[in-house]
């Protein structure tokens, strides 16, 4: 390794687009990346086999020992891990390190049953901070920026994940957490935030309250939004960009794998770079479990390559997407995951048609008279599923035209998505605003046993 340039050591440069937090790793030639992945995959399988009884039993059952991993193609022979495995081994059963050697725990609340608990060694937290700093820089944040962090702090990985990443980058963090929206608006302006971290739905709620208060955040110091933790459409992206006057960047992660910073868009906004020196990404057919060729849509499966406390072998994310290894204009060599518009769990099947909430969102955001706040209510009527879309009218729209506007929405939903839905228009601020992940679906169908 030769002498490092200014950008490599993390000094702010004027050429924003050529800034990398870890240049050498982010632009590593793909053959070299593959060699690193193979070495790390062997170490991960060894870690899982030696320290986690569930992984050992499953690897033994298919006759694979860590020494059998000869190439990355052998990944396909490894058993999958699912979210239910975490629940079944609640709370610490999948940890590869004793609890008293861990630095931190996080947990996500499940809608049913026990939460999933994840653990980190000090080294895991160090890697996470690096990857989150890398992601923030990838999206356009720079050392010295003021980062307003409106992700919730606590057991949810969003708040602390963004927090330590921003510190690692060399930014100044405002640890705001979610809620107190009025105060958020005041502090963004008073402190001069350049970067806003939030869920996309909460970013929109901030924009909306600001407008009601006569504050034009589009003219504020905000330039970059790092938005994630829920699927959102490109139409929503354009809406948020216009209302907040910033570049809206999609960031991806999940606590079972690490937290935010597993993948992140660059300033090209053409897919999320998945950090392949720390994770192996596959796309599989969710029905057969077979790996799909590059470019085909399927379920994203992730294997961790450097996690000490919680190594994950072929974790089924239930997120449906495609990946590409085509070169990106930003110069990063890591593959790109196309924006995730739906998760298997969120997919609704309405009379045989698969529907993701983000598809409905994309229709709503494009229409006049309609505000981008909505909820999908699913009920069983007789033997059929019935969908009602509740959407808010823009402020100032006369209630007398709600009926006609609702029919227009129903028409577009039918012609663009192919489903029949009742549409109910309600006045602005009727649908509850979320400070974290938005609740897009209210499922009133009877639960099957
Ligand atoms: Zn790129």
XYZ file of C-alpha atoms and ligand atoms in Angstrom:
450
model
C 0.000 0.000 0.000
C 1.364 3.367 -1.023
C 0.885 6.766 0.567
C -2.748 7.636 1.128
C -4.363 10.602 -0.526
C -6.316 13.240 1.372
C -9.604 11.530 0.597
C -8.344 8.170 1.789
C -7.448 9.489 5.199
C -10.827 11.152 5.454
C -9.988 14.802 4.908
C -12.794 16.854 3.400
C -12.146 17.565 -0.256
C -14.033 19.773 -2.662
C -14.635 16.961 -5.128
C -17.630 15.516 -3.305
C -18.349 12.736 -5.760
C -14.861 11.260 -5.368
C -15.021 11.002 -1.596
C -14.893 7.554 0.004
C -14.675 6.730 3.700
C -12.618 3.586 2.957
C -11.449 4.063 -0.625
C -9.320 0.961 -0.941
C -12.042 -1.362 0.360
C -14.900 0.320 -1.496
C -13.130 0.251 -4.867
C -11.425 -3.145 -4.471
C -11.282 -5.093 -7.776
C -13.949 -7.799 -7.773
C -11.510 -10.737 -8.052
C -9.698 -9.502 -4.974
C -13.030 -9.008 -3.212
C -14.004 -12.608 -4.028
C -10.741 -13.931 -2.560
C -11.350 -11.963 0.626
C -14.928 -13.277 0.783
C -13.810 -16.890 0.484
C -11.280 -16.528 3.279
C -13.885 -14.838 5.470
C -16.630 -17.327 4.607
C -14.403 -20.145 5.861
C -13.807 -18.251 9.096
C -17.534 -17.604 9.507
C -18.509 -21.235 8.957
C -15.792 -22.249 11.429
C -17.111 -19.771 13.990
C -20.696 -20.956 13.547
C -19.747 -24.641 13.631
C -17.543 -24.352 16.688
C -19.718 -22.093 18.825
C -23.388 -22.359 17.815
C -25.037 -25.756 18.414
C -27.866 -25.098 15.925
C -25.452 -24.316 13.086
C -23.219 -27.265 14.017
C -26.159 -29.673 13.967
C -27.403 -28.379 10.622
C -23.963 -28.377 8.986
C -23.301 -31.880 10.290
C -26.699 -33.006 8.971
C -25.762 -32.010 5.412
C -22.227 -33.325 5.850
C -20.348 -30.042 5.579
C -17.400 -29.218 7.793
C -15.695 -25.823 7.659
C -12.743 -27.352 5.792
C -15.051 -28.307 2.896
C -15.558 -24.706 1.782
C -13.341 -24.691 -1.295
C -14.981 -21.915 -3.295
C -17.772 -19.365 -3.035
C -19.955 -21.770 -5.030
C -20.046 -23.960 -1.910
C -22.218 -21.320 -0.276
C -25.211 -22.914 -1.972
C -24.672 -26.096 0.030
C -25.096 -24.332 3.364
C -28.460 -24.487 5.166
C -30.633 -21.353 5.418
C -31.256 -19.452 8.639
C -34.658 -17.855 9.249
C -36.117 -15.309 11.626
C -37.953 -18.126 13.404
C -34.549 -19.628 14.327
C -33.786 -16.505 16.354
C -37.135 -16.756 18.118
C -36.753 -20.487 18.721
C -33.387 -19.880 20.393
C -34.539 -16.840 22.372
C -32.799 -14.985 23.771
C -29.107 -15.881 23.312
C -29.098 -19.347 21.745
C -27.514 -18.333 18.425
C -24.708 -16.295 19.967
C -21.217 -17.558 19.186
C -19.724 -15.734 22.165
C -20.571 -15.903 25.889
C -23.050 -13.189 26.907
C -20.616 -11.677 29.400
C -18.128 -10.905 26.618
C -20.647 -8.904 24.571
C -20.704 -5.128 24.439
C -24.321 -4.579 23.442
C -27.692 -6.159 22.723
C -30.464 -4.909 20.437
C -33.898 -6.378 19.907
C -36.745 -5.961 17.493
C -40.279 -6.338 18.694
C -42.167 -8.915 16.747
C -45.854 -8.409 16.089
C -46.339 -11.951 17.313
C -44.509 -13.753 20.082
C -41.035 -13.079 21.360
C -38.713 -10.355 20.069
C -35.578 -11.255 18.145
C -32.453 -10.484 20.131
C -29.080 -9.711 18.539
C -25.672 -9.261 20.186
C -22.398 -7.532 19.333
C -18.826 -7.845 20.515
C -16.765 -4.666 20.729
C -15.210 -5.634 17.384
C -18.685 -6.075 15.848
C -19.647 -2.574 16.988
C -16.413 -1.238 15.527
C -17.188 -2.817 12.133
C -20.753 -1.506 12.281
C -19.560 2.060 12.920
C -17.160 1.780 9.968
C -19.847 0.438 7.632
C -22.343 3.066 8.722
C -19.738 5.816 8.252
C -18.981 4.322 4.831
C -22.714 4.359 4.017
C -23.229 7.941 5.162
C -20.271 9.089 3.063
C -21.522 7.006 0.135
C -24.828 8.895 0.285
C -23.171 12.304 0.404
C -22.434 13.033 4.085
C -18.962 14.405 4.883
C -16.734 14.856 7.930
C -17.677 18.087 9.640
C -21.349 17.880 8.629
C -24.075 18.390 11.171
C -26.118 15.172 11.232
C -29.622 15.444 12.681
C -30.493 11.911 13.748
C -34.260 11.386 14.023
C -34.114 7.581 14.063
C -35.448 6.189 17.324
C -32.803 5.489 19.984
C -33.162 2.333 22.042
C -33.448 -1.342 21.270
C -34.136 -0.479 17.603
C -30.801 -0.418 15.733
C -31.595 2.719 13.706
C -30.761 5.375 16.292
C -27.472 4.092 17.687
C -26.428 2.679 14.315
C -26.638 6.064 12.597
C -25.235 7.779 15.687
C -21.947 5.896 15.911
C -21.554 5.878 12.132
C -21.853 9.653 11.979
C -19.347 10.032 14.819
C -16.960 7.630 13.088
C -17.258 9.694 9.899
C -16.204 12.768 11.826
C -19.574 14.497 11.704
C -21.307 16.347 14.540
C -24.334 14.333 15.669
C -27.550 15.722 17.107
C -29.057 12.665 18.897
C -32.655 13.787 18.493
C -34.424 10.409 18.247
C -38.026 10.298 16.977
C -40.924 12.475 18.133
C -41.228 16.102 19.317
C -41.580 17.049 15.679
C -41.943 20.771 16.373
C -38.643 20.762 18.234
C -36.986 18.791 15.426
C -37.951 21.526 12.956
C -36.601 24.271 15.222
C -33.275 22.499 15.832
C -32.729 21.607 12.167
C -32.925 25.321 11.424
C -31.126 26.643 14.517
C -28.181 24.234 14.311
C -27.955 24.181 10.527
C -28.190 20.437 9.852
C -26.867 19.324 6.460
C -27.849 15.654 6.881
C -31.164 14.260 8.134
C -31.455 10.599 9.204
C -35.030 9.307 9.602
C -37.556 6.843 8.264
C -39.008 8.211 5.004
C -42.485 8.430 6.508
C -41.203 10.438 9.462
C -39.223 12.738 7.139
C -42.494 13.457 5.393
C -44.237 14.103 8.711
C -41.507 16.639 9.576
C -41.988 18.342 6.188
C -45.730 18.450 6.668
C -45.665 20.020 10.129
C -43.074 22.543 8.970
C -45.360 23.601 6.129
C -48.281 23.960 8.548
C -46.096 26.225 10.653
C -45.084 28.294 7.650
C -41.487 27.019 7.726
C -39.950 26.248 4.329
C -37.447 23.462 5.016
C -36.708 23.294 1.284
C -34.759 26.514 1.855
C -32.991 25.229 4.971
C -29.397 23.980 5.208
C -30.515 20.365 4.631
C -28.823 18.758 1.618
C -28.794 14.998 2.262
C -31.470 12.677 3.679
C -30.500 9.148 4.761
C -33.810 7.319 4.809
C -34.465 3.665 5.559
C -36.027 1.012 7.828
C -39.158 0.754 5.679
C -39.852 0.201 1.970
C -40.693 3.369 0.043
C -41.383 4.206 -3.583
C -39.506 6.427 -6.023
C -42.569 8.657 -6.175
C -42.266 9.161 -2.412
C -38.563 9.927 -2.889
C -39.325 12.748 -5.318
C -42.006 14.112 -2.996
C -39.626 14.175 -0.014
C -36.821 15.696 -2.101
C -39.079 18.523 -3.267
C -40.543 19.260 0.148
C -37.303 19.101 2.137
C -34.967 20.399 -0.575
C -32.447 17.586 -0.233
C -31.151 14.499 -1.983
C -32.994 11.487 -0.539
C -30.749 8.442 -0.199
C -32.033 4.926 0.477
C -30.170 2.985 3.152
C -30.744 -0.667 4.028
C -30.069 -2.922 6.929
C -31.614 -5.360 9.334
C -30.736 -6.111 12.913
C -30.383 -9.856 12.333
C -27.460 -9.085 10.002
C -26.099 -5.950 11.729
C -28.459 -2.964 11.609
C -28.473 -0.006 9.208
C -25.465 0.206 6.880
C -25.572 -3.268 5.277
C -26.143 -1.489 1.957
C -26.566 2.122 0.875
C -27.199 4.142 -2.266
C -24.446 6.347 -3.607
C -25.057 9.790 -5.054
C -25.977 8.154 -8.396
C -29.192 6.874 -6.708
C -29.163 3.792 -8.907
C -29.226 0.896 -6.463
C -27.752 0.285 -3.012
C -24.129 -0.809 -2.767
C -24.067 -3.927 -0.588
C -20.795 -4.044 1.372
C -19.382 -7.282 0.050
C -16.231 -7.330 2.148
C -18.495 -7.979 5.172
C -21.523 -9.729 3.658
C -22.280 -12.267 0.941
C -25.452 -11.465 -0.983
C -27.533 -13.994 -2.924
C -30.918 -13.781 -4.621
C -32.941 -16.986 -4.490
C -36.275 -18.285 -5.647
C -38.279 -18.133 -2.393
C -40.246 -21.250 -3.354
C -37.457 -23.612 -4.393
C -34.544 -22.056 -2.482
C -32.416 -22.166 -5.661
C -30.009 -19.316 -6.393
C -31.170 -17.140 -9.282
C -28.935 -15.639 -11.981
C -27.927 -12.001 -11.625
C -30.687 -9.574 -12.542
C -33.601 -11.892 -11.752
C -35.956 -10.834 -8.957
C -36.139 -13.036 -5.887
C -35.570 -13.131 -2.138
C -32.403 -11.506 -0.819
C -30.295 -13.873 1.299
C -27.343 -12.588 3.313
C -24.400 -14.359 4.959
C -22.266 -12.375 7.380
C -18.502 -12.600 6.835
C -17.010 -10.842 9.868
C -19.595 -10.989 12.647
C -18.168 -12.504 15.830
C -21.131 -12.620 18.221
C -23.879 -13.565 15.785
C -22.613 -15.198 12.596
C -25.470 -15.679 10.127
C -25.414 -18.343 7.452
C -27.689 -17.612 4.480
C -30.232 -15.523 6.329
C -33.598 -15.309 4.551
C -34.430 -11.578 4.630
C -37.866 -12.007 2.963
C -37.047 -8.850 0.981
C -37.756 -9.168 -2.737
C -35.214 -7.514 -5.021
C -32.624 -7.890 -7.805
C -28.871 -7.299 -7.771
C -26.329 -6.173 -10.353
C -22.526 -6.285 -10.400
C -22.333 -3.837 -13.325
C -19.850 -1.011 -12.656
C -21.278 2.104 -11.002
C -20.371 5.667 -11.996
C -19.269 6.387 -8.433
C -16.302 4.025 -8.791
C -17.358 1.627 -6.047
C -17.023 -2.005 -7.106
C -19.489 -3.546 -4.631
C -22.683 -4.937 -6.135
C -25.883 -2.945 -6.167
C -29.185 -4.106 -4.728
C -32.108 -2.560 -6.528
C -34.348 -0.546 -4.251
C -36.450 -2.852 -2.162
C -40.082 -2.068 -2.764
C -41.567 -4.878 -0.782
C -41.007 -7.496 1.832
C -42.650 -10.870 1.535
C -44.331 -10.299 4.912
C -45.905 -7.050 3.679
C -47.189 -8.506 0.456
C -50.935 -8.678 0.260
C -52.709 -11.135 -1.961
C -55.976 -9.559 -2.990
C -58.097 -11.952 -5.023
C -55.015 -13.622 -6.427
C -53.060 -10.454 -7.230
C -49.849 -9.740 -5.319
C -49.756 -6.178 -4.010
C -47.096 -4.299 -2.067
C -48.100 -1.163 -0.141
C -45.352 0.745 -1.956
C -47.103 0.089 -5.291
C -50.239 1.783 -3.985
C -48.047 4.565 -2.595
C -46.520 5.181 -6.031
C -50.018 5.647 -7.490
C -51.196 7.978 -4.718
C -48.165 10.244 -4.731
C -48.600 11.016 -8.420
C -52.200 12.218 -8.170
C -53.456 15.764 -7.596
C -55.698 16.361 -4.569
C -54.106 13.416 -2.725
C -51.608 13.785 0.144
C -48.975 11.032 0.549
C -50.411 9.601 3.767
C -52.297 6.368 3.453
C -53.290 3.103 5.026
C -54.462 -0.153 3.496
C -57.264 -1.934 5.328
C -57.731 -5.596 4.435
C -60.855 -7.466 5.484
C -62.429 -10.793 4.708
C -65.884 -10.409 3.207
C -67.425 -13.820 2.805
C -64.615 -15.887 1.363
C -62.943 -12.972 -0.426
C -60.287 -10.528 0.685
C -61.348 -6.949 0.355
C -59.036 -3.949 0.215
C -59.924 -0.431 1.263
C -57.397 2.327 0.616
C -57.687 5.212 3.019
C -55.883 8.262 1.732
C -55.770 11.866 2.794
C -56.862 14.768 0.628
C -54.459 17.667 0.205
C -55.227 20.611 2.478
C -57.673 22.985 0.810
C -59.421 20.335 -1.271
C -63.196 20.784 -0.940
C -64.901 17.804 0.715
C -67.495 17.985 -2.071
C -64.933 16.603 -4.539
C -63.693 13.742 -2.279
C -66.014 11.280 -4.020
C -64.756 12.111 -7.501
C -61.110 12.148 -6.348
C -61.567 8.754 -4.671
C -63.011 7.284 -7.870
C -59.996 8.609 -9.762
C -57.656 6.845 -7.296
C -59.625 3.597 -7.651
C -59.401 3.863 -11.436
C -55.616 4.338 -11.377
C -55.096 1.522 -8.872
C -57.156 -0.781 -11.076
C -55.376 0.123 -14.298
C -51.817 0.270 -12.899
C -51.820 -2.528 -10.286
C -54.760 -4.571 -11.482
C -56.760 -4.751 -8.263
C -60.184 -3.521 -7.320
C -60.206 -1.490 -4.122
C -62.601 0.800 -2.315
C -61.022 4.182 -1.812
C -61.951 6.404 1.070
C -60.666 9.969 1.101
C -60.264 11.587 4.495
C -59.209 15.098 5.539
C -55.517 15.879 6.094
C -54.035 14.682 9.421
C -56.701 11.987 9.887
C -54.299 9.074 9.498
C -51.971 8.672 12.441
C -48.406 9.929 11.847
C -45.601 7.607 12.826
C -42.311 8.704 14.359
C -40.635 5.478 13.251
C -41.777 2.813 10.836
C -45.150 3.699 9.353
C -48.044 1.287 9.765
C -49.243 0.928 6.195
C -51.436 -2.149 6.499
C -54.283 -2.816 8.900
C -55.137 -6.463 8.483
C -58.549 -7.273 9.922
C -58.734 -10.763 8.447
C -59.247 -13.583 10.931
C -55.896 -15.097 11.970
C -55.337 -18.625 10.847
C -54.220 -21.027 13.520
Zn -22.312 3.906 -6.914
